[in-house]
XYZ file of C-alpha atoms in Angstrom:
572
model
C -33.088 7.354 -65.362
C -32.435 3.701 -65.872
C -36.085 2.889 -65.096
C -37.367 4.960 -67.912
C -36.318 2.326 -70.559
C -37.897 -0.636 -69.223
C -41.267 1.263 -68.455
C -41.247 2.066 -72.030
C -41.479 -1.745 -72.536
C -43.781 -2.118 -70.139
C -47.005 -1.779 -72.315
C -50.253 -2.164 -70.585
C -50.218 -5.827 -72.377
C -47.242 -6.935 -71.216
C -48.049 -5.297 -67.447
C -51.058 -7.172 -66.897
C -49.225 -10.355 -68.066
C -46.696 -9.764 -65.296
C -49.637 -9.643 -63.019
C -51.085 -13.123 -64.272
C -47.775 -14.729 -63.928
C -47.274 -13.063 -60.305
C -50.535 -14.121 -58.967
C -49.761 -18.012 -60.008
C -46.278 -18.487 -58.963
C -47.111 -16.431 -55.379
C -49.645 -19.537 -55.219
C -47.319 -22.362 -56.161
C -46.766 -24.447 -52.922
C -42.625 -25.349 -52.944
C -43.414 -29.004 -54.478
C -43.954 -26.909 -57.709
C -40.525 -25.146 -57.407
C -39.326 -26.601 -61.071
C -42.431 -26.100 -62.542
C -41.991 -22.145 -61.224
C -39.262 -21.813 -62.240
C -39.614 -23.034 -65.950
C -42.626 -20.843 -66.014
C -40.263 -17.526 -65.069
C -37.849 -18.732 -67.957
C -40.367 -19.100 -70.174
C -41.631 -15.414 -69.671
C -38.524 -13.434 -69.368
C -37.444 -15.067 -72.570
C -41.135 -14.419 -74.137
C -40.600 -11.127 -72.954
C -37.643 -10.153 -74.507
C -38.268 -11.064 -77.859
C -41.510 -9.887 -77.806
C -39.644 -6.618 -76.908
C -37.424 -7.606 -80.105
C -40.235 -8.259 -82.521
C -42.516 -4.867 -81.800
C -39.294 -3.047 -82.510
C -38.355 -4.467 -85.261
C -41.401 -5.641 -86.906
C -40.387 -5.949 -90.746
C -38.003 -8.661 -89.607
C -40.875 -10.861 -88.554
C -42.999 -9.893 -91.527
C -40.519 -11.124 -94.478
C -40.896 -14.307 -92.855
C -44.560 -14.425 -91.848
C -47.809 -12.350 -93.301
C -49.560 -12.249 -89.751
C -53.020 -10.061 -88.986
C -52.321 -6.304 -90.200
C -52.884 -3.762 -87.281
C -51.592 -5.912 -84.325
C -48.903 -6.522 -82.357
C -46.765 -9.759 -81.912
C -48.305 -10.624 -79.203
C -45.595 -13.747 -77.899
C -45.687 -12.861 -74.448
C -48.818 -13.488 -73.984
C -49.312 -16.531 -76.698
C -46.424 -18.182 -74.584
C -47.280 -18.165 -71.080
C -51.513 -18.505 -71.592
C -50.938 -22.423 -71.700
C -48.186 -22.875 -69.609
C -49.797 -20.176 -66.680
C -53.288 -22.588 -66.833
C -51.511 -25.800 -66.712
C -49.715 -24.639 -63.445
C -52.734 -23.177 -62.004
C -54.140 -26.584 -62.332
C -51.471 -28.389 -61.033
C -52.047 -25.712 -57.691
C -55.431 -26.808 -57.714
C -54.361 -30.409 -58.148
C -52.072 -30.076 -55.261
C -54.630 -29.195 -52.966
C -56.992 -32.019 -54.293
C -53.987 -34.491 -53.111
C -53.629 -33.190 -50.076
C -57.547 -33.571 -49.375
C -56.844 -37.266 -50.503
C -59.089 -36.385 -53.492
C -56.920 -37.196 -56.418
C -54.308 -39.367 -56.756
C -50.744 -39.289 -57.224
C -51.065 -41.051 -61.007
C -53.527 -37.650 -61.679
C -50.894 -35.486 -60.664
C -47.845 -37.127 -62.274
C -50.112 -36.982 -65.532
C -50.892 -33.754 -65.357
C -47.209 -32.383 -64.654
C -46.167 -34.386 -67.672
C -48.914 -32.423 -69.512
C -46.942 -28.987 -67.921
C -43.906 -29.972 -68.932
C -45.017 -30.971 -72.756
C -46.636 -27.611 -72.905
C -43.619 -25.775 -71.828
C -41.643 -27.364 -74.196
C -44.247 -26.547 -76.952
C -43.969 -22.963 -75.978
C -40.036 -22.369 -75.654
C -39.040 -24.517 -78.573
C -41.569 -22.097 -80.507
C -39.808 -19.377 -78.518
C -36.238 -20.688 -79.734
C -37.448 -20.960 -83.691
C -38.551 -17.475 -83.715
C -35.535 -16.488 -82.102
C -33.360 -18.043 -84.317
C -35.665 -16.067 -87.305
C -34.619 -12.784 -85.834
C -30.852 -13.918 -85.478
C -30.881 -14.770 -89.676
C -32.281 -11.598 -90.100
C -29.937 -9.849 -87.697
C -26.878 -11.428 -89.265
C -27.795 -10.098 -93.050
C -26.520 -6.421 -91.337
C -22.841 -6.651 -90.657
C -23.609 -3.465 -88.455
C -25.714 -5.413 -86.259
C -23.010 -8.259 -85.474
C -21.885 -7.349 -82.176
C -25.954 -6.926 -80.757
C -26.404 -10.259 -82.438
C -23.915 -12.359 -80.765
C -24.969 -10.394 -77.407
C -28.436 -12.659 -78.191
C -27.093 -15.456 -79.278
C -25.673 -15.709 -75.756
C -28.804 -14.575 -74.085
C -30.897 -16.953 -75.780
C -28.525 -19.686 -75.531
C -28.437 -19.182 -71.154
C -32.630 -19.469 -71.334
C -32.037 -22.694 -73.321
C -29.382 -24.239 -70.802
C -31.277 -22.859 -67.697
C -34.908 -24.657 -69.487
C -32.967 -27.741 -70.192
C -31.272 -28.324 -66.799
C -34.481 -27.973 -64.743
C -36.369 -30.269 -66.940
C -33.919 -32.579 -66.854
C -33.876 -32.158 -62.259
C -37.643 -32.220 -62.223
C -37.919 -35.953 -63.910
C -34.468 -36.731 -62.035
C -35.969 -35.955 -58.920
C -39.117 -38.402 -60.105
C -37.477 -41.861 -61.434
C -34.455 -43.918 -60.131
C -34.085 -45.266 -63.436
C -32.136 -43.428 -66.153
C -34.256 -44.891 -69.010
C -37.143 -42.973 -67.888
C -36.019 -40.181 -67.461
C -34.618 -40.279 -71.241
C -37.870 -41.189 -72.531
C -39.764 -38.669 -70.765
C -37.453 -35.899 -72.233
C -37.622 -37.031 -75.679
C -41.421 -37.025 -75.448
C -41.430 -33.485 -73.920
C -39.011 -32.932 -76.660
C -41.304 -34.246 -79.433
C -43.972 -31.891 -78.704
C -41.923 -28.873 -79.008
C -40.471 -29.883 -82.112
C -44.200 -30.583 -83.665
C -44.743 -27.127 -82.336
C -42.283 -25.668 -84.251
C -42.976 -27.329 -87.592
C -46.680 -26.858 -86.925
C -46.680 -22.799 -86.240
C -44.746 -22.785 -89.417
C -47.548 -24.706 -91.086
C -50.261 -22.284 -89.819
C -48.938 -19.047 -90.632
C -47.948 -19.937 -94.018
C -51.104 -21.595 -94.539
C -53.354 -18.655 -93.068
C -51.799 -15.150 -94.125
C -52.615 -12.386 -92.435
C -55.639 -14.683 -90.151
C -53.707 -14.530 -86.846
C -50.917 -12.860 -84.703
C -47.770 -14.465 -83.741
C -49.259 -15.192 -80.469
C -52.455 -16.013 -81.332
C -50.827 -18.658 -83.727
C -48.616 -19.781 -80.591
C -51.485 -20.201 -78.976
C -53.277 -22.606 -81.322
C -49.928 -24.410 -82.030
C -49.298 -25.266 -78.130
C -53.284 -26.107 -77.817
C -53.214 -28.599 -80.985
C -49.720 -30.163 -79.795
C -50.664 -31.086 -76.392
C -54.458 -32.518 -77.357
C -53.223 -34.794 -80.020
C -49.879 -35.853 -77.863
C -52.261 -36.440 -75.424
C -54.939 -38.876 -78.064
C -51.423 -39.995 -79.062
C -49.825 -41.177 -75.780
C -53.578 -42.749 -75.005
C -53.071 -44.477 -78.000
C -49.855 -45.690 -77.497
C -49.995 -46.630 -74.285
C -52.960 -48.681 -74.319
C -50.866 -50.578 -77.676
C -47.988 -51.018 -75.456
C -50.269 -52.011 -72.587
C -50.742 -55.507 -74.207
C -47.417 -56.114 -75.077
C -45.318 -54.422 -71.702
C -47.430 -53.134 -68.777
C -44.216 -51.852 -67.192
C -43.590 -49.367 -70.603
C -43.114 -45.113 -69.587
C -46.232 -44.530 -71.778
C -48.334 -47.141 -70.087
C -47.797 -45.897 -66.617
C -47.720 -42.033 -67.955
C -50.775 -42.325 -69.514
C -52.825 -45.267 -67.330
C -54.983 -42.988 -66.317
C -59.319 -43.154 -66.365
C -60.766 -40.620 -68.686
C -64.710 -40.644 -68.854
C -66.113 -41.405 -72.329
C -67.032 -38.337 -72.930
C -63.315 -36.505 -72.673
C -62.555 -39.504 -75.092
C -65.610 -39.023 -77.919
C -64.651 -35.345 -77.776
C -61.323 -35.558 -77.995
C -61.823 -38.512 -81.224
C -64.242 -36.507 -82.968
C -62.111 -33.180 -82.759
C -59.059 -34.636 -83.945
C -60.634 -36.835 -86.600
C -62.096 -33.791 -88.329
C -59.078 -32.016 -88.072
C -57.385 -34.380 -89.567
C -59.840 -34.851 -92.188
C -58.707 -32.397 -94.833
C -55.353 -33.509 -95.078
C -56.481 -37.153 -95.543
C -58.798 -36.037 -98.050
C -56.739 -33.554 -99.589
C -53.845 -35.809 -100.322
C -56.469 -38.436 -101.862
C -57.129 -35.909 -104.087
C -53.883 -34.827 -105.127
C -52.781 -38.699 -105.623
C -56.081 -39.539 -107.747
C -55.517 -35.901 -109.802
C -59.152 -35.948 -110.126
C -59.797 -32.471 -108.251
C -58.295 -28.969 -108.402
C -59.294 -27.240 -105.327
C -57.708 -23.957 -106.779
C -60.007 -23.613 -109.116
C -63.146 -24.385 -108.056
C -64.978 -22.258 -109.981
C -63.972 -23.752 -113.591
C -65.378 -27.448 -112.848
C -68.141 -28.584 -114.227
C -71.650 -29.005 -112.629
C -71.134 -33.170 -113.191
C -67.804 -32.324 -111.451
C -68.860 -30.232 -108.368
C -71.293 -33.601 -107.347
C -68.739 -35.994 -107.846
C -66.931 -34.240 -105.350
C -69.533 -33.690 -103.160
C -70.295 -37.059 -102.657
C -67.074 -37.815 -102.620
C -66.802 -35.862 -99.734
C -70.053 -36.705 -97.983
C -69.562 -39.723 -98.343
C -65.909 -39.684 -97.193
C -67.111 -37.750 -93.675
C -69.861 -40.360 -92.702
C -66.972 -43.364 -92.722
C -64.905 -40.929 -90.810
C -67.461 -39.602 -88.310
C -69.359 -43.927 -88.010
C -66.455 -45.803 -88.796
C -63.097 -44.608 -88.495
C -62.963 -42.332 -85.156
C -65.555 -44.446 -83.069
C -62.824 -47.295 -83.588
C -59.929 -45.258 -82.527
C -62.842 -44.364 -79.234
C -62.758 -47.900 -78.763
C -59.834 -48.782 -78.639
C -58.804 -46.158 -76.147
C -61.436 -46.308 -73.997
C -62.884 -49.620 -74.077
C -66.634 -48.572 -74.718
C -69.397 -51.392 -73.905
C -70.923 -50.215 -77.160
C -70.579 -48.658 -79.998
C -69.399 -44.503 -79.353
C -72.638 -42.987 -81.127
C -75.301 -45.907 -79.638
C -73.326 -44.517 -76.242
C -74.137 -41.157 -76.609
C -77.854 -41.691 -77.647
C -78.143 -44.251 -74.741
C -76.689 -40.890 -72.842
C -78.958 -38.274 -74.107
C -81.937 -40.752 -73.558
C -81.149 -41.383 -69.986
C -82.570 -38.656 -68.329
C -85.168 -37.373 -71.949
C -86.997 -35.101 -70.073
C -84.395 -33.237 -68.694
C -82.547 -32.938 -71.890
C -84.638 -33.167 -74.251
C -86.203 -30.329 -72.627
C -82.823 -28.298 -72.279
C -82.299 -29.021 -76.595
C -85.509 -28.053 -77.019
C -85.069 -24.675 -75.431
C -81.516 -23.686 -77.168
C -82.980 -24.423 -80.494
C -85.685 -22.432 -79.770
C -83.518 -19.425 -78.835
C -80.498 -19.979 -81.308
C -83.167 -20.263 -84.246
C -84.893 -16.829 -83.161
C -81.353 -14.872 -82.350
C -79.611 -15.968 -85.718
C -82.792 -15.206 -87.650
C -83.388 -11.502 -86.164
C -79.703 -10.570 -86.281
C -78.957 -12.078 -89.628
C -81.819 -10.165 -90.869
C -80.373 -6.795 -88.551
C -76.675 -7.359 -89.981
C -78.281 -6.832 -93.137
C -80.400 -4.208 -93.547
C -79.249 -2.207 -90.478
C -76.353 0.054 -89.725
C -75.568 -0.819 -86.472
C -71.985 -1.789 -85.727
C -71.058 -4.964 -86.524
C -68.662 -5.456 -83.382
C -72.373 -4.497 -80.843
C -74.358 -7.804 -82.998
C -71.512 -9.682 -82.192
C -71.779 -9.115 -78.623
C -75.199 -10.065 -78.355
C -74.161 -13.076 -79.349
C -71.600 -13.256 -76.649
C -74.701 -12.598 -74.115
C -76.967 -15.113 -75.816
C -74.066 -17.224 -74.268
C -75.155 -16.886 -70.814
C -79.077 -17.496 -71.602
C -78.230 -20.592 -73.296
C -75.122 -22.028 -71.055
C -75.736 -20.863 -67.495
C -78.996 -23.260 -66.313
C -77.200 -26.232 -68.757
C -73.739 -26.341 -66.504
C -76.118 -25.801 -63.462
C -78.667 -28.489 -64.174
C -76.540 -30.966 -66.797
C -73.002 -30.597 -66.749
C -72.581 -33.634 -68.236
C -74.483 -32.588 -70.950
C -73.406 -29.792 -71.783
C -69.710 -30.724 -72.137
C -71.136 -33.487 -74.669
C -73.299 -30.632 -76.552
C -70.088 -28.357 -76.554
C -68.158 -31.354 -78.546
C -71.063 -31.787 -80.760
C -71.073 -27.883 -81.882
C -67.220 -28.008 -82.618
C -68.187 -30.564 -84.725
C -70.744 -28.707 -86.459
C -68.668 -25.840 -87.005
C -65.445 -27.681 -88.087
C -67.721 -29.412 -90.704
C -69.296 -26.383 -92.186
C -66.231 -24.183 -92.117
C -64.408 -27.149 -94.518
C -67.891 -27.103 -96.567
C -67.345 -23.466 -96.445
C -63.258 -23.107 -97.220
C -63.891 -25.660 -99.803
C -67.026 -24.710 -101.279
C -68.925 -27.981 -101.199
C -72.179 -28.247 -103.289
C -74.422 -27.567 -101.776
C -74.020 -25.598 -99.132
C -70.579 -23.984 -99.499
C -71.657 -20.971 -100.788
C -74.637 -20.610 -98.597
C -72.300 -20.876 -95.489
C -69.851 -18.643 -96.926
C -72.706 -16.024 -97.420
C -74.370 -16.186 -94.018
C -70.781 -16.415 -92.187
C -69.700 -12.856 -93.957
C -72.874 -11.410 -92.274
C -71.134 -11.843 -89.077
C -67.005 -11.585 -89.684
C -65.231 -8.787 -88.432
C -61.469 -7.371 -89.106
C -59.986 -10.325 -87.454
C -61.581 -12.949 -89.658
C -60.237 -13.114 -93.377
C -61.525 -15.103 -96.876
C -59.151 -18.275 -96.136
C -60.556 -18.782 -92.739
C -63.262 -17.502 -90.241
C -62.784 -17.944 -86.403
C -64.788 -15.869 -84.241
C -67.467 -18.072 -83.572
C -64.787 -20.909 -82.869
C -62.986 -18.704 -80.296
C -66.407 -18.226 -78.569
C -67.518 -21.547 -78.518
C -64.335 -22.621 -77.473
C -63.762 -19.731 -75.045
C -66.848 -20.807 -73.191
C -66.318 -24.564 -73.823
C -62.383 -24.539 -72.119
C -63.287 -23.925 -68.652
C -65.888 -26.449 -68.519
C -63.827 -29.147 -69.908
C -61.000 -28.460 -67.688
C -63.099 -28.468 -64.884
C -64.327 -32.329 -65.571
C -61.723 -33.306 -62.890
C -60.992 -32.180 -59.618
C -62.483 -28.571 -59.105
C -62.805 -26.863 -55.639
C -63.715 -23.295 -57.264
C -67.466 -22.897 -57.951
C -67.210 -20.274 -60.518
C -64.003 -21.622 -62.728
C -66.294 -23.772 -64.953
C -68.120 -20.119 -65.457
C -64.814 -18.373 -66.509
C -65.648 -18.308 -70.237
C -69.200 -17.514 -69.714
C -68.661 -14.899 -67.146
C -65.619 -12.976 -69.260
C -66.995 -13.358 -73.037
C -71.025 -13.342 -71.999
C -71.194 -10.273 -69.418
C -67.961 -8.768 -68.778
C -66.735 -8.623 -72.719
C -70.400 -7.618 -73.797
C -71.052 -5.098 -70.939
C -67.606 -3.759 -71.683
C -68.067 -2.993 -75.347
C -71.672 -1.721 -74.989
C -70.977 0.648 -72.312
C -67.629 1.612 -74.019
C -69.248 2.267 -77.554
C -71.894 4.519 -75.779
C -70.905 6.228 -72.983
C -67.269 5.628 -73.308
C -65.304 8.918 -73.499
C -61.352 8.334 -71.442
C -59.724 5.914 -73.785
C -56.656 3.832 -72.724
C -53.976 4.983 -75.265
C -54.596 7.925 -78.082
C -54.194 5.165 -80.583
C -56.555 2.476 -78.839
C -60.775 1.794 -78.938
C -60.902 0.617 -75.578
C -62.240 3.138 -72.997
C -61.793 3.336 -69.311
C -65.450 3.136 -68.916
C -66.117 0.175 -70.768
C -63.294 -1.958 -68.843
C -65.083 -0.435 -65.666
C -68.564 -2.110 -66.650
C -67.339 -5.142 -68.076
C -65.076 -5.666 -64.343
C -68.386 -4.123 -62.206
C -70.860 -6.422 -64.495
C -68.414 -9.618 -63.778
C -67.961 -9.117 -60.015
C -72.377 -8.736 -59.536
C -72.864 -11.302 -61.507
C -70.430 -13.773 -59.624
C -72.340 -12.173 -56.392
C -75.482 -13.260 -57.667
C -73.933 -16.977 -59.120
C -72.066 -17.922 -56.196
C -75.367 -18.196 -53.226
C -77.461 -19.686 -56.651
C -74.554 -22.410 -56.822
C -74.467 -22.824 -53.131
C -78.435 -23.915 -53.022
C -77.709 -26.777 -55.607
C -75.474 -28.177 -53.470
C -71.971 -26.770 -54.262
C -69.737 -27.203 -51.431
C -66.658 -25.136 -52.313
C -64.356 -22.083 -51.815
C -63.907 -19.112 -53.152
C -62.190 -16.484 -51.827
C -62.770 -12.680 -52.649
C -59.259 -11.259 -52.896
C -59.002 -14.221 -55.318
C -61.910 -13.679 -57.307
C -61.074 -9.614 -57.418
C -57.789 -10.046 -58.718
C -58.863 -12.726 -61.545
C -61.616 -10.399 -62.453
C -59.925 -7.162 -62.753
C -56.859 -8.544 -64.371
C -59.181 -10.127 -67.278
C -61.295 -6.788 -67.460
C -57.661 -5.081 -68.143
C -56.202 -7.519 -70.680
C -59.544 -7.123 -72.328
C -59.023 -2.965 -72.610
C -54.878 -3.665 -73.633
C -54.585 -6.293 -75.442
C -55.146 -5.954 -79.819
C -55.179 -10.181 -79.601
C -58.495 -12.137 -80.443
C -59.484 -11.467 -76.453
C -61.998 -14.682 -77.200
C -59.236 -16.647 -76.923
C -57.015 -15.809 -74.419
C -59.183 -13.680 -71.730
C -61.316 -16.984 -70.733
C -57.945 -18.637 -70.193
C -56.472 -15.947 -68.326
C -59.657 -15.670 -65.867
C -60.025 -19.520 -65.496
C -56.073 -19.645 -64.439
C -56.612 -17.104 -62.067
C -59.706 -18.323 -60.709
C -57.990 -21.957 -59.901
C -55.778 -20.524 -57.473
């Protein structure tokens, strides 16, 4: 009888969650223990108020507008990150023992853990302490209230102590130590103030997890431009500094322009914003009153505001980092040029293809009555035509072209949110022929979470990798298993998951058979170019099927976290 309430927590969601953090921490060699063990804190405490926020929902919601129709989702928002970065610090493990990366790599990387751990529980503790206001409005509620005060408080002391052994156990000097934990500390309080930020900002654009998600993502990239930054400042003045050694790591230039350009746009409409508000020139509330002799003062403004940022201001930050021979943008051309047949070639054929599928589906999304969701997927397959032979035959490459399409869409969704003359309105047109339930007015992100979906693995994988198919974990989850899932599902699909769900136990059977023959067919192709790694079957099979099932459970934007999920999984 006492099992009965926990299974009815047990949601398929949270079961194959379970499974994901199982899998990882029965592969974490004992040099990992701390890192383990933060990761079990981090999900029982996920866990329960993830529990606490599906059952009492309103409480959540008169703090927060999040997406209509879902659930929390903070289970899985909080352990995606922190999951990966241990599966990569497995992978890194065995890369050290091979003598094939360094102990400076590893050191790095577990500072990265530990900063994204933090992200995620301090997160954890804010929305914690949102319930407990709520909870102490009803006086009936007082005695269940100070039963989680206490429960919450235990996961904060247990967090605490172990990140404080694991950096003990690491320096002899107590300095260090002291400045590591007030820079894991940082991130988790930007974390906090930053979720905040985002779900005020975007009502009703993302779930509580999916917003955790984002929050622990954005944290950890710029702490990690950050600590570049100030390490290499405090380079020339102490070479003995905690940043300096933390962060003296090599990074090629291309992890460096991406990472520039990425930040500098996001940055850009808060720089640009706040001009605006100081000068009192422009009301970006309402647009639609300004003049015509307005509207181009403000696009040029603008335009002209972008180039300094994109030629000026970012390739100096590049430089300064990374200590290019040249300027960042002659680098890249003096990149794409150095192999012009090959590349040119390979840009050739995805504008050919991208120009004909967006032409003959904008057109079909128009006049046709197909379901929206089945154009969407074709997209999602168009993936694997256009990806597969680049991260075959130009790796490289293709990690450069992925930074240079986040660029392009992080420019034309501010041209689009804003309304810039003029081509705000013709993005904002086109995008609607595409947008779904999850996307809203304020902000459109389905194409991000693809690009991105399939761009993550790759990017991870610029290091150490001795698992042929991770850099294929986006492609292979979003291009054939998500597609080949929804296809089947919508037409032949007839035993659904749950009486209130979409997903259908056909589809999830497809999209897991369609993954598993396609890795059959990718891993002897792989193996004739000269790949020399492992990959073991149980492995593979487990990372496969648990993806297909989070894909048929899980009412998140499954762009974002299934690519994760498999990637994690297939490190191990």
């Amino acid at each position: 009888m006492a099992a009965a309430p926990a299974l009815q927590w047990m949601n398929g969601e949270r079961g194959v969650v379970v499974l994901y953090i199982a899998r990882i921490l029965y592969s974490a060699p004992f040099s990992l223990l701390s890192e383990s063990i933060s990761l079990c804190i981090i999900s029982l405490f996920a866990l329960f108020l993830d529990i606490c926020a599906d059952r009492d929902h309103d409480r959540f919601s008169q703090v927060f507008k999040t997406r209509p129709g879902v659930s929390s989702g903070i289970l899985l928002g909080a352990v995606t990150l922190p999951g990966l970065m241990l599966s990569r610090l497995i992978q890194m493990s065995r890369g050290l023992s091979l003598n094939e990366v360094g102990f400076a790599d590893l050191d790095y990387l577990q500072l990265q853990y530990w900063a994204t751990s933090a992200s995620c529980f301090i997160v954890l503790v804010f929305l914690h302490n949102i319930l407990q206001r709520q909870d102490h409005r009803v006086p009936s509620v007082s005695y269940r209230c100070n039963w989680k005060t206490k429960f919450s408080l235990s996961f904060v002391a247990l967090f605490a102590g172990i990140c404080c052994i694991a950096f003990s156990a690491k320096s002899h000097f107590g300095w260090q130590v002291a400045c590591v934990l007030l820079w894991v500390v940082f991130h988790g309080l930007v974390a906090a103030k930053l979720i905040q930020s985002i779900l005020r900002t975007f009502p009703a654009c993302t779930s509580i997890g999916e917003a955790l998600l984002v929050t622990s993502g954005l944290v950890i990239y710029f702490g990690d431009m950050f600590g570049h930054t100030v390490a290499k400042i405090f380079g020339y003045l102490a070479s003995s500094t905690f940043l300096s050694v933390q962060y003296d790591i090599k990074r090629s230039e291309i992890t460096t322009i991406i990472q520039g350009m990425t930040i500098g746009l996001l940055l850009f409409p808060l720089f640009l914003k706040l001009s605006f508000q100081i000068s009192g020139r422009f009301k970006f509330l309402d647009i639609s009153r300004e003049s015509a002799n307005h509207e181009m003062k403000k696009s040029f403004i603008f335009y002209t505001s972008l180039v300094v940022l994109l030629v000026v201001v970012v390739p100096s930050w590049m430089q300064f980092v990374q200590d290019f021979h040249m300027h960042p943008l002659l680098w890249v051309l003096d990149f794409v040029f150095s192999e012009p047949l090959m590349i040119l070639s390979l840009c050739t054929y995805w504008i050919a293809l991208i120009y004909a599928s967006v032409t003959r589906f904008y057109d079909i999304s128009k006049n046709s009555k197909i379901e929206r969701i089945l154009l969407r997927k074709y997209y999602h397959l168009m993936a694997v035509f256009i990806f597969v032979p680049a991260l075959i035959l130009q790796p490289k490459f293709l990690n450069l072209a992925f930074g240079a399409a986040l660029a392009v869409f992080l420019i034309l969704e501010i041209i689009r949110v804003w309304r810039i003359w003029p081509l705000g309105q013709l993005v904002h047109q086109f995008m609607n022929a595409f947008t779904d339930h999850r996307d809203s007015e304020i902000l459109v992100i389905s194409h991000f979470s693809l690009l991105l979906g399939c761009a993550l693995p790759i990017w991870l994988c610029s290091g150490f990798n001795d698992r042929p198919l991770a850099p294929f974990a986006g492609i292979l989850s979003l291009g054939i298993g998500d597609t080949m899932a929804s296809m089947i599902g919508y037409k032949y699909g007839v035993l659904r998951w749950s009486k209130t769900g979409k997903k259908t136990i056909e589809g999830t059977a497809a999209g897991i058979t369609s993954v598993l023959a396609a890795c059959s067919v990718l891993l002897p192709l792989l193996a004739t170019t000269g790949y020399i790694f492992s990959q073991h079957w149980f492995s593979l099979l487990v990372a496969v099927t648990a993806s297909g099932l989070l894909e048929a459970y899980t009412a998140q934007l499954d762009n974002a976290f299934i690519p994760l999920v498999f990637y994690s999984l297939l490190c191990l």
